[in-house]
Short mmCIF file of C-alpha atoms in Angstrom, two decimals:
data_model
loop_
_atom_site.label_atom_id
_atom_site.label_comp_id
_atom_site.label_asym_id
_atom_site.label_seq_id
_atom_site.Cartn_x
_atom_site.Cartn_y
_atom_site.Cartn_z
CA ASN A 1 60.53 225.72 170.43
CA LYS A 2 56.95 226.51 169.97
CA LEU A 3 54.26 226.20 167.19
CA SER A 4 51.73 229.10 166.92
CA VAL A 5 49.02 230.00 164.69
CA SER A 6 47.59 233.57 163.32
CA ASN A 7 43.89 232.64 164.13
CA ALA A 8 42.93 230.62 167.11
CA SER A 9 39.20 230.43 166.02
CA LEU A 10 37.29 230.31 162.82
CA SER A 11 33.47 230.54 162.26
CA PHE A 12 31.65 229.36 159.35
CA ASN A 13 28.20 229.74 158.38
CA SER A 14 26.47 227.27 155.93
CA THR A 15 25.31 230.21 153.76
CA ASN A 16 29.03 231.39 153.57
CA LEU A 17 31.38 228.38 153.17
CA SER A 18 34.24 230.40 151.81
CA GLN A 19 37.65 228.64 152.80
CA GLN A 20 39.23 230.24 155.51
CA ASN A 21 43.14 230.22 156.40
CA SER A 22 45.24 230.04 159.51
CA THR A 23 49.28 230.30 159.56
CA LEU A 24 51.26 227.99 161.31
CA PHE A 25 54.64 229.19 162.75
CA ALA A 26 57.40 227.34 163.82
CA THR A 27 59.98 229.15 166.32
CA GLY A 28 63.08 227.90 167.80
CA ARG A 29 63.69 224.58 165.81
CA ASP A 30 62.74 222.82 162.61
CA VAL A 31 59.42 220.91 163.07
CA ASN A 32 57.67 218.04 161.40
CA TRP A 33 54.15 218.71 162.17
CA THR A 34 50.99 216.82 162.18
CA SER A 35 47.22 217.62 162.61
CA SER A 36 44.21 216.04 163.86
CA VAL A 37 40.59 217.04 164.12
CA SER A 38 38.36 216.38 167.42
CA TYR A 39 34.67 216.94 166.85
CA ALA A 40 32.52 218.08 169.62
CA ASN A 41 29.45 217.14 167.63
CA GLY A 42 28.94 215.90 164.02
CA ASN A 43 31.48 214.20 162.09
CA ASN A 44 34.02 214.87 159.43
CA TRP A 45 32.68 218.29 158.42
CA LEU A 46 36.00 219.79 158.31
CA SER A 47 38.93 219.33 156.05
CA LEU A 48 42.35 220.77 155.96
CA ASN A 49 45.11 221.59 153.29
CA PRO A 50 47.55 220.51 153.89
CA THR A 51 47.27 218.24 156.98
CA SER A 52 51.11 217.52 157.94
CA GLY A 53 54.21 218.98 156.81
CA SER A 54 57.87 220.26 157.84
CA LEU A 55 58.58 223.77 158.80
CA LEU A 56 62.30 225.26 159.25
CA ALA A 57 62.90 227.07 162.37
CA GLY A 58 61.37 230.95 161.80
CA ASN A 59 59.23 229.70 158.78
CA SER A 60 55.26 229.53 158.54
CA THR A 61 52.70 227.87 156.16
CA SER A 62 49.13 228.76 155.41
CA ILE A 63 46.62 226.03 156.41
CA GLY A 64 43.27 226.08 154.44
CA PHE A 65 40.05 225.18 156.22
CA VAL A 66 36.86 224.09 154.61
CA ALA A 67 33.65 223.27 156.20
CA ASN A 68 31.09 221.05 154.68
CA PRO A 69 27.73 220.84 156.30
CA THR A 70 26.25 218.15 153.90
CA GLY A 71 24.01 215.69 155.85
CA LEU A 72 24.09 217.99 158.97
CA ALA A 73 20.68 218.93 160.57
CA ALA A 74 20.62 222.81 161.48
CA GLY A 75 22.34 223.84 164.41
CA SER A 76 25.77 224.63 165.83
CA TYR A 77 28.72 222.43 165.59
CA ASN A 78 32.17 222.75 167.04
CA ALA A 79 35.46 221.34 166.53
CA MET A 80 39.08 221.57 167.72
CA VAL A 81 42.24 221.10 165.42
CA THR A 82 45.31 220.24 166.86
CA PHE A 83 48.78 220.84 165.12
CA GLN A 84 51.52 218.98 166.79
CA ASP A 85 55.15 218.54 166.63
CA ALA A 86 55.68 214.94 165.46
CA ASN A 87 58.78 214.56 167.87
CA ASP A 88 57.55 216.54 170.91
CA ALA A 89 54.04 216.01 172.00
CA SER A 90 54.09 218.98 174.40
CA ASN A 91 54.86 221.26 171.45
CA SER A 92 51.13 221.84 170.08
CA VAL A 93 48.55 224.36 169.34
CA ALA A 94 44.95 224.36 168.52
CA VAL A 95 42.38 226.26 166.24
CA ASN A 96 38.90 225.84 167.33
CA VAL A 97 36.37 226.03 164.69
CA ALA A 98 32.63 226.69 164.69
CA LEU A 99 30.07 226.07 162.19
CA VAL A 100 26.51 227.29 162.03
CA VAL A 101 24.09 225.10 159.97
CA SER A 102 21.05 226.83 158.69
CA ASN A 103 18.23 225.76 156.45
CA TYR A 104 18.97 226.44 152.85
CA THR A 105 16.44 228.94 151.45
CA TYR A 106 16.33 229.70 147.55
CA TYR A 107 14.29 232.41 146.23
CA LEU A 108 12.99 232.41 142.64
CA PRO A 109 12.76 236.03 141.47
CA TYR A 110 10.38 235.39 138.65
CA LEU A 111 8.06 232.49 137.39
CA ALA A 112 5.68 232.53 134.79
CA ASN A 113 3.24 230.21 132.95
CA ASN A 114 2.28 231.61 129.60
CA ALA A 115 2.63 235.03 130.69
CA ALA A 116 3.38 237.51 127.70
CA GLY A 117 4.53 234.01 126.31
CA PHE A 118 7.13 233.45 129.07
CA THR A 119 6.87 229.95 130.89
CA SER A 120 9.36 228.75 133.67
CA TYR A 121 10.76 225.50 134.17
CA VAL A 122 12.48 224.83 137.70
CA ALA A 123 14.84 221.94 138.45
CA VAL A 124 15.86 221.23 141.93
CA GLN A 125 18.48 218.63 143.06
CA ASN A 126 19.43 217.36 146.49
CA VAL A 127 23.27 217.61 146.45
CA GLY A 128 23.24 216.42 150.18
CA ASN A 129 24.18 212.91 150.83
CA VAL A 130 21.06 212.27 153.31
CA PRO A 131 17.42 212.62 152.21
CA ALA A 132 16.00 216.42 151.99
CA THR A 133 12.80 217.68 153.41
CA LEU A 134 11.65 220.67 151.09
CA THR A 135 8.75 223.22 151.51
CA ALA A 136 7.88 225.74 148.58
CA GLN A 137 5.72 228.73 148.59
CA PHE A 138 4.45 230.63 145.83
CA TYR A 139 3.50 234.36 145.42
CA ASP A 140 1.64 236.27 142.75
CA GLN A 141 3.04 239.65 141.50
CA ASN A 142 1.46 241.51 144.55
CA GLY A 143 2.66 239.18 147.24
CA GLN A 144 -0.31 237.02 147.59
CA ASN A 145 -0.04 233.49 148.44
CA VAL A 146 -1.20 231.42 145.49
CA ASN A 147 -0.13 227.59 146.11
CA LEU A 148 2.07 225.37 148.14
CA GLN A 149 4.29 222.94 146.85
CA SER A 150 2.73 219.55 145.54
CA ALA A 151 3.54 216.61 147.95
CA ALA A 152 5.41 214.87 145.01
CA CYS A 153 8.40 217.33 145.50
CA SER A 154 8.19 217.40 149.49
CA GLN A 155 11.04 214.63 150.00
CA LEU A 156 14.03 214.26 147.67
CA ALA A 157 16.30 211.31 148.25
CA ALA A 158 20.34 211.95 148.33
CA ASN A 159 21.22 213.00 144.50
CA ALA A 160 17.77 212.95 143.39
CA GLU A 161 16.19 215.56 140.99
CA CYS A 162 12.64 217.26 140.95
CA SER A 163 11.09 219.63 138.56
CA GLY A 164 7.64 221.04 138.07
CA PHE A 165 7.95 223.85 140.55
CA ASN A 166 5.70 226.08 139.06
CA PRO A 167 1.83 226.07 140.08
CA PHE A 168 0.68 229.24 138.33
CA ALA A 169 -2.27 229.30 136.22
CA SER A 170 -1.84 230.00 132.48
CA GLY A 171 -1.37 233.87 132.15
CA ALA A 172 -0.33 234.29 135.91
CA GLN A 173 3.27 235.22 137.19
CA GLY A 174 5.11 235.88 140.43
CA THR A 175 7.63 234.49 142.67
CA GLY A 176 8.43 231.42 144.76
CA VAL A 177 10.68 230.18 147.64
CA ILE A 178 12.31 226.85 148.48
CA VAL A 179 13.22 225.84 151.94
CA SER A 180 15.48 222.51 152.54
CA ASN A 181 17.30 220.93 155.34
CA GLN A 182 20.00 220.10 152.85
CA PRO A 183 21.85 221.91 150.12
CA LEU A 184 20.31 222.04 146.74
CA ALA A 185 21.42 222.79 143.19
CA VAL A 186 18.52 224.83 141.63
CA ILE A 187 18.13 226.10 138.16
CA VAL A 188 15.27 228.26 136.60
CA ALA A 189 15.03 228.09 132.80
CA GLU A 190 12.49 230.29 130.78
CA SER A 191 10.89 229.68 127.53
CA THR A 192 10.32 232.83 125.85
CA PRO A 193 9.17 234.49 122.25
CA PHE A 194 12.97 234.61 121.35
CA GLY A 195 14.20 231.27 122.59
CA SER A 196 15.34 229.98 125.90
CA SER A 197 17.62 230.52 128.68
CA ALA A 198 18.58 229.47 132.37
CA TYR A 199 20.25 230.72 135.50
CA ALA A 200 21.37 228.88 138.47
CA VAL A 201 19.81 230.21 141.95
CA GLY A 202 22.16 230.45 145.08
CA ALA A 203 20.83 230.10 148.51
CA GLY A 204 19.80 233.34 150.46
CA ALA A 205 18.95 237.00 149.57
CA ALA A 206 20.63 240.38 150.16
CA SER A 207 19.53 243.94 150.66
CA SER A 208 22.08 245.30 147.74
CA LEU A 209 22.48 243.75 144.30
CA VAL A 210 24.12 244.15 141.05
CA ALA A 211 22.15 243.58 137.77
CA PRO A 212 25.02 243.03 135.42
CA LEU A 213 23.36 244.21 132.18
CA ALA A 214 21.02 247.25 131.48
CA ILE A 215 20.43 247.84 127.94
CA ASN A 216 18.05 249.91 125.79
CA ASN A 217 18.63 248.98 122.11
CA SER A 218 22.48 248.97 121.99
CA LEU A 219 23.47 246.77 118.93
CA ASN A 220 19.74 245.58 119.30
CA PHE A 221 20.03 244.36 122.59
CA ASN A 222 17.33 245.07 125.17
CA THR A 223 16.84 244.06 128.79
CA GLN A 224 14.18 244.17 131.66
CA LEU A 225 14.72 243.86 135.23
CA ASN A 226 12.42 241.74 137.69
CA VAL A 227 13.06 242.74 141.14
CA ALA A 228 11.63 240.71 144.09
CA ASN A 229 11.03 241.58 147.86
CA VAL A 230 11.26 238.10 149.18
CA GLY A 231 10.76 239.42 152.93
CA ALA A 232 7.97 239.15 155.15
CA ASN A 233 7.41 242.97 155.39
CA ALA A 234 7.11 245.57 152.74
CA THR A 235 10.17 247.80 151.86
CA SER A 236 11.49 250.40 149.49
CA VAL A 237 14.04 249.65 146.81
CA THR A 238 16.08 252.06 144.90
CA VAL A 239 17.27 250.97 141.43
CA SER A 240 20.14 253.09 140.04
CA PHE A 241 21.63 253.00 136.52
CA TYR A 242 25.03 253.47 135.73
CA ASP A 243 26.57 254.06 131.93
CA GLN A 244 29.84 252.27 130.79
CA SER A 245 31.77 255.28 132.16
CA GLY A 246 30.39 254.95 135.54
CA ASN A 247 28.08 257.99 135.35
CA LEU A 248 24.89 257.85 137.27
CA VAL A 249 21.92 258.34 134.93
CA ALA A 250 19.92 260.42 137.52
CA GLY A 251 16.72 260.64 135.61
CA ALA A 252 16.47 257.04 135.49
CA THR A 253 16.47 256.07 139.25
CA LYS A 254 13.38 254.20 140.17
CA THR A 255 12.12 253.99 143.79
CA LEU A 256 9.95 250.90 144.15
CA ASN A 257 7.54 250.31 147.24
CA LEU A 258 7.40 246.47 147.23
CA ALA A 259 4.92 244.55 149.53
CA ALA A 260 5.92 241.41 151.00
CA HIS A 261 6.75 238.78 148.47
CA ALA A 262 5.88 241.31 145.68
CA VAL A 263 7.66 241.45 142.52
CA ALA A 264 8.24 244.83 140.07
CA LYS A 265 9.13 244.73 136.44
CA LEU A 266 11.29 247.48 135.08
CA ASP A 267 11.72 247.61 131.28
CA GLN A 268 14.69 249.44 129.98
CA THR A 269 13.09 250.11 126.72
CA ALA A 270 10.13 251.81 128.16
CA ILE A 271 9.36 255.29 127.25
CA ASP A 272 9.61 256.30 131.15
CA SER A 273 12.80 254.23 131.60
CA GLY A 274 14.79 257.43 131.70
CA LEU A 275 17.51 255.51 129.58
CA ALA A 276 18.31 256.82 126.14
CA ALA A 277 18.34 254.62 123.13
CA GLY A 278 21.73 253.09 122.80
CA PHE A 279 22.41 252.75 126.61
CA TYR A 280 24.63 250.07 127.69
CA GLY A 281 25.34 249.63 131.39
CA TRP A 282 24.36 248.24 134.75
CA ALA A 283 21.95 248.58 137.61
CA LYS A 284 22.54 248.67 141.45
CA ILE A 285 19.57 247.58 143.36
CA GLU A 286 19.47 248.79 147.08
CA GLY A 287 16.80 247.89 149.38
CA ALA A 288 16.21 249.56 152.87
CA ALA A 289 18.16 248.19 155.75
CA GLY A 290 17.44 244.65 156.62
CA SER A 291 15.50 244.03 153.38
CA THR A 292 16.01 240.73 151.26
CA LEU A 293 16.00 241.15 147.74
CA VAL A 294 16.53 238.88 144.61
CA ALA A 295 16.33 239.84 141.01
CA GLN A 296 16.47 238.55 137.33
CA VAL A 297 17.76 240.24 134.10
CA LEU A 298 16.25 239.23 130.66
CA GLU A 299 18.29 240.12 127.85
CA THR A 300 16.75 239.86 124.22
CA ARG A 301 17.82 240.30 120.80
CA ALA A 302 15.23 239.64 118.64
CA ASP A 303 16.79 239.88 115.25
CA ILE A 304 18.76 236.67 116.02
CA LYS A 305 16.31 235.17 118.18
CA PHE A 306 18.70 235.78 121.23
CA VAL A 307 17.85 235.52 124.57
CA ALA A 308 19.91 235.28 127.94
CA LEU A 309 18.89 235.40 131.64
CA ALA A 310 21.15 236.48 134.52
CA ASN A 311 20.67 236.13 138.14
CA ALA A 312 21.43 239.54 140.10
CA GLN A 313 24.28 239.00 142.41
CA VAL A 314 26.29 240.23 145.32
CA ALA A 315 29.52 241.51 144.42
CA SER A 316 31.64 239.09 146.65
CA ALA A 317 34.76 238.18 144.87
CA SER A 318 37.60 240.06 143.31
CA ARG A 319 38.69 237.01 141.27
CA VAL A 320 36.22 234.96 139.31
CA TYR A 321 36.40 232.13 136.79
CA ALA A 322 34.67 231.78 133.43
CA PRO A 323 34.83 227.98 132.28
CA ALA A 324 33.67 228.23 128.68
CA ILE A 325 35.29 230.92 126.71
CA PHE A 326 34.72 230.50 122.69
CA ASN A 327 35.70 232.20 119.33
CA ASN A 328 33.92 230.64 116.73
CA ALA A 329 34.11 227.11 118.44
CA PHE A 330 31.83 223.88 118.31
CA GLY A 331 30.21 224.88 115.32
CA GLY A 332 30.05 228.66 115.79
CA PHE A 333 29.91 229.56 119.26
CA SER A 334 31.36 232.72 120.81
CA THR A 335 31.19 234.30 123.69
CA GLY A 336 31.12 237.93 125.35
CA ALA A 337 31.84 238.79 129.01
CA ASN A 338 30.35 241.75 130.76
CA ILE A 339 32.42 243.06 133.48
CA VAL A 340 30.96 245.40 136.37
CA ASN A 341 33.04 247.52 139.09
CA PRO A 342 30.00 248.33 141.20
CA ASN A 343 32.60 250.14 143.44
CA ALA A 344 33.23 253.87 144.37
CA SER A 345 36.95 253.68 143.20
CA PRO A 346 38.45 252.64 139.81
CA THR A 347 40.10 249.03 139.33
CA THR A 348 42.05 247.35 136.77
CA VAL A 349 40.74 244.09 135.62
CA THR A 350 42.87 241.34 134.21
CA ILE A 351 41.35 238.78 132.01
CA THR A 352 43.73 235.91 131.56
CA TYR A 353 42.90 233.41 128.67
CA TYR A 354 43.71 229.75 129.12
CA ASP A 355 43.52 227.20 126.22
CA SER A 356 41.74 223.83 127.15
CA THR A 357 45.24 222.44 127.89
CA GLY A 358 45.74 225.23 130.60
CA ARG A 359 48.23 227.24 128.79
CA VAL A 360 48.22 231.01 129.12
CA TYR A 361 47.30 232.25 125.89
CA ALA A 362 46.91 235.90 126.60
CA ALA A 363 46.33 238.58 129.37
CA THR A 364 44.13 241.56 128.64
CA PRO A 365 44.10 244.50 131.36
CA VAL A 366 40.77 246.49 131.35
CA SER A 367 40.54 249.96 133.37
CA LEU A 368 37.15 250.26 134.58
CA PRO A 369 36.39 253.80 136.42
CA ALA A 370 34.11 253.83 139.71
CA HIS A 371 30.86 252.10 138.92
CA GLY A 372 31.95 251.45 135.27
CA VAL A 373 31.21 248.48 133.08
CA ALA A 374 33.24 246.83 130.38
CA PRO A 375 31.92 244.50 127.40
CA VAL A 376 34.36 242.27 126.18
CA TYR A 377 33.74 240.33 123.31
CA GLN A 378 35.97 237.09 122.50
CA GLY A 379 34.52 236.57 118.87
CA GLY A 380 36.19 237.69 115.70
CA ASN A 381 39.48 239.39 116.30
CA SER A 382 38.23 241.47 119.39
CA ALA A 383 40.17 239.45 122.08
CA GLY A 384 43.08 238.23 119.86
CA LEU A 385 41.93 234.67 120.15
CA PRO A 386 42.38 232.48 117.34
CA SER A 387 39.18 231.32 115.58
CA ASN A 388 38.07 227.92 117.03
CA PHE A 389 39.49 228.85 120.41
CA TYR A 390 38.12 226.89 123.31
CA GLY A 391 39.19 227.67 126.65
CA SER A 392 38.46 229.44 129.76
CA ALA A 393 39.36 232.76 131.57
CA THR A 394 40.28 234.08 134.91
CA ILE A 395 38.92 237.66 135.72
CA SER A 396 40.95 239.34 138.56
CA SER A 397 40.47 243.02 139.91
CA SER A 398 43.28 244.94 141.36
CA ALA A 399 41.02 246.57 144.01
CA GLY A 400 37.27 245.81 145.00
CA ASN A 401 35.12 243.18 144.24
CA ILE A 402 33.63 242.77 140.82
CA VAL A 403 30.49 240.95 138.84
CA VAL A 404 30.86 239.17 135.58
CA VAL A 405 28.37 237.39 133.32
CA VAL A 406 29.14 235.57 129.98
CA ASN A 407 27.02 235.48 127.02
CA GLU A 408 27.57 232.26 124.88
CA ALA A 409 25.97 232.47 121.54
CA GLY A 410 25.82 230.11 118.61
CA ASN A 411 23.80 229.63 115.18
CA THR A 412 20.33 229.19 115.05
CA THR A 413 19.16 225.41 114.56
CA ALA A 414 17.37 224.39 111.61
CA THR A 415 13.82 225.29 113.27
CA GLY A 416 15.07 228.79 113.81
CA ALA A 417 15.67 228.22 117.94
CA ALA A 418 18.34 230.32 119.39
CA GLN A 419 21.50 228.58 120.73
CA SER A 420 22.37 231.18 123.41
CA GLY A 421 22.43 231.65 127.07
CA THR A 422 24.21 233.19 129.76
CA TYR A 423 26.14 231.96 132.96
CA ALA A 424 28.02 234.01 135.75
CA ALA A 425 31.76 233.81 136.25
CA ALA A 426 31.97 232.56 139.95
CA ALA A 427 34.26 231.33 142.44
CA SER A 428 35.08 227.73 142.54
CA GLY A 429 34.04 224.58 144.81
CA SER A 430 34.68 220.78 145.42
CA SER A 431 31.25 219.30 145.09
CA LEU A 432 28.94 220.59 142.34
CA GLY A 433 25.46 219.54 141.47
CA LEU A 434 24.18 219.38 137.71
CA PRO A 435 20.45 219.35 138.05
CA VAL A 436 19.69 218.84 134.47
CA VAL A 437 21.74 216.01 132.38
CA ALA A 438 20.41 214.43 129.36
CA ASN A 439 21.39 211.91 126.61
CA GLY A 440 17.99 212.30 124.43
CA GLY A 441 15.87 212.16 127.53
CA ASN A 442 12.57 214.45 127.05
CA GLY A 443 14.33 215.27 123.80
CA PHE A 444 17.33 216.97 125.26
CA VAL A 445 21.13 216.55 125.22
CA SER A 446 23.39 218.23 127.47
CA GLY A 447 27.35 219.11 127.75
CA ALA A 448 29.40 220.11 130.38
CA THR A 449 32.70 221.84 130.71
CA ILE A 450 34.77 221.27 133.87
CA LEU A 451 37.46 223.90 134.88
CA ASN A 452 40.47 223.35 137.08
CA THR A 453 40.95 227.13 138.62
CA SER A 454 44.05 225.97 140.67
CA GLU A 455 47.63 226.01 140.08
CA ALA A 456 48.02 222.07 140.34
CA ALA A 457 46.40 219.20 138.72
CA VAL A 458 43.07 217.97 140.19
CA SER A 459 41.28 214.82 139.91
CA GLY A 460 37.83 213.77 140.46
CA THR A 461 34.70 211.85 139.35
CA ILE A 462 31.19 212.74 137.46
CA SER A 463 28.63 210.53 138.98
CA TYR A 464 25.33 210.16 137.11
CA TYR A 465 21.92 209.62 138.88
CA ASN A 466 18.45 208.73 137.73
CA PRO A 467 15.93 211.35 138.87
CA ASP A 468 15.20 209.41 142.04
CA GLY A 469 18.46 209.66 143.14
CA THR A 470 19.70 205.74 142.43
CA ALA A 471 23.30 205.78 140.77
CA LEU A 472 23.33 205.00 137.14
CA ALA A 473 25.43 202.04 137.66
CA GLY A 474 28.70 201.99 135.52
CA HIS A 475 28.67 205.11 134.24
CA ASN A 476 30.75 207.29 136.60
CA GLN A 477 33.67 209.11 134.91
CA ASN A 478 36.99 209.88 136.46
CA PHE A 479 38.94 212.70 135.18
CA THR A 480 42.40 214.40 135.82
CA ILE A 481 42.63 217.92 134.89
CA ALA A 482 45.96 220.01 134.62
CA ALA A 483 46.27 223.40 136.20
CA HIS A 484 44.00 225.86 134.74
CA ALA A 485 42.67 223.40 132.22
CA SER A 486 39.43 222.67 131.00
CA GLN A 487 37.38 219.37 130.18
CA PRO A 488 34.31 219.31 127.78
CA VAL A 489 32.11 216.40 128.62
CA TYR A 490 29.48 215.79 126.11
CA GLN A 491 26.63 213.78 127.79
CA GLY A 492 25.53 212.60 124.24
CA GLY A 493 28.72 211.02 123.63
CA VAL A 494 30.13 209.35 127.00
CA GLY A 495 28.15 206.07 126.72
CA LEU A 496 25.10 207.32 128.76
CA PRO A 497 22.06 204.98 128.05
CA SER A 498 19.91 206.73 125.13
CA GLY A 499 16.98 208.41 126.39
CA PHE A 500 18.60 209.29 129.62
CA ALA A 501 17.34 211.96 131.74
CA GLY A 502 18.75 212.59 135.10
CA GLN A 503 21.32 214.43 137.12
CA ALA A 504 25.08 214.43 138.03
CA ILE A 505 27.60 215.14 140.85
CA VAL A 506 31.00 216.44 140.04
CA THR A 507 33.33 215.92 143.02
CA GLN A 508 36.65 216.54 143.55
CA SER A 509 38.89 214.03 145.10
CA SER A 510 42.64 215.37 144.91
CA GLY A 511 44.23 218.73 144.56
CA THR A 512 43.77 222.10 146.14
CA ALA A 513 40.42 221.87 147.68
CA GLY A 514 37.58 223.88 146.11
CA SER A 515 39.25 224.05 142.80
CA LEU A 516 36.15 223.41 140.32
CA ILE A 517 33.83 225.30 138.30
CA VAL A 518 31.39 223.82 136.07
CA THR A 519 28.83 225.15 133.28
CA THR A 520 26.46 222.94 131.34
CA ASN A 521 24.66 223.74 127.93
CA VAL A 522 21.19 221.65 127.67
CA GLN A 523 19.32 221.84 124.17
CA ASN A 524 16.81 220.22 121.85
CA ASP A 525 15.63 221.27 118.53
CA SER A 526 13.66 224.40 119.75
CA LEU A 527 15.44 225.24 123.16
CA PHE A 528 18.84 225.95 124.25
CA TYR A 529 20.00 227.08 128.00
CA THR A 530 23.43 227.54 129.94
CA TYR A 531 23.93 226.92 133.77
CA THR A 532 27.02 227.36 135.99
CA GLN A 533 27.68 225.70 139.28
CA PRO A 534 28.66 226.93 141.63
CA ASN A 535 26.66 230.31 141.31
#
C-alpha cells in the first residue's frame, strides 16, 4: 500500500500565479488521506484544494496548489506538503513547493495631459495585506525622464488607493512605470474628445503582444495603437497586421526603432498605414529577443461618441471569461466580442452564454483560421439572445490560446456623453481589487458584476475601504453565487454613504479556488468607463 504523486515539486513565481496540480495516487488498498503544509520560510502562502479525502485502491485525485505572495517581501520561499494515510503514518508522500516573490512592476503604455484632447487618470490600489512602498518614473515620447512620483503616493496602507499618477505638463504625453513591493490593482482611464474609457494594467511586460483590434473605418470604427518600449535599452519592434481571414497585410507591416522608454503611435487611418478603408483585423507586436513591451489600443466611433481602450495582451489562456454580456439590457446596453486566434493553426472557438442564474442559454461555435479574428455581436438578433438579456460568456479554444476583448455600449446621456467601454475577457482569481468605487463621490457612481466561473457555488465578501485604506465599517456585503452565475452589485444602491468615493476588495471564501472575475462600470454625466479584474 503506497501513496504517490505525479509531481513531487512545483515552482511558482509572483508574476505567474496560475494554479498548478499534482495527482495523488493510491495503490494496494483504499486510503483515507490528509494533508499538512510545513513552511521553511514565510507563512500561509500556499493553499490546497482538496485538503483531504478518500481514495479507492488504484484510483487517483487531482490536487490544486495555489500560491499567494500577498504580504511577503521579495525573495525565495519554500514549503513541503505532506499527504498521509490517516490509518498508517508510514504511508506518506511529499510535494516540495517553491515560490519566488519579485517586486511588482506595472508599465503604463500611454499617458497624456490635454495632448490632442486626451487626458489620463491613473488609480492605484494596494491589494496586499501590509503597507506598500511605491516608486514611479515617467518618460516623454522619446524616452527622456520627466518626473518622479510625488511623495503623496510613495506609501500606501493595505487596501488604500491613490490617484494622480500623471506629472505631464499640459500638452505633453509619454509613458510611466510603477514599482511596488506589494501587488496592486491599477487602472488607466482616458478622457477623450469622443468620451472616456479605461483598462486594467497587469504586472510585467512581454516581447510579444496581441493588439486585439485594428480598424480603418469599418462600420465607422477606427483605431490607433501606442507601442511602448519599457526596457532600459533601445529595441526594434515589428508590428504586423492580419485581416479577419488571417491574411497578413504585408504592405502594412511597420518596423519601429524605439529608444529605451520611448513610445510610438500608429494610426490605422493614416495614409501611410497600408490598411485599406474598411479594414478590420488585429495586430501582432513583436520585439527583439529580450525586449519588454506594452501597448494600448484606442478605438473610436465619432458619430455615436464611442470610445474604447484595450491593453494589448499576451495570449496565455485557451479559456477566458466575459463577466458582462448584454442584449439591450439596463437601459440599452449591448456587447460585442472580438476573438483573436494569434496562432499559426486554425481553431474552433465555442462561446457558451449563461444567463445571470448560471443556466446555459446557448453555445455558439466559431471557426477561426490561423491568425484570424471574429467579431461576435450580442445585440439585436445576432447571437440569438433575447432582448434585455444579461449574463456572461465562457470562450474556449479547441487548440491554442486566444485573446478576447468585449465592447460594451449603451445610449448617450442627456449631455451627449458616451456610455461605452471595453474590457478584456480573462482567467479568474480569488481576491480582486476594485480601485475605483463610488456612490456619488466626485460625481461618479459605479456598479460591478461578479462572475463565478466554476462548476459549483462559491461564497465571498465585498469589502469597501476609504481612500486611506481604513474599512468602511458596516458595509461589507456577503455573496453566494451559483455555478456560472453572475451577480450585479450597484454601488449607488447598496447602502454606501452618499458621496462615497473609495475602493473595494472582492474575496472568495469557499468553493473552487480562483473562481471569480469582476467587471466594473464607473460613470457620471459626462464620463463612462469599464475595467475588469483580474486582467
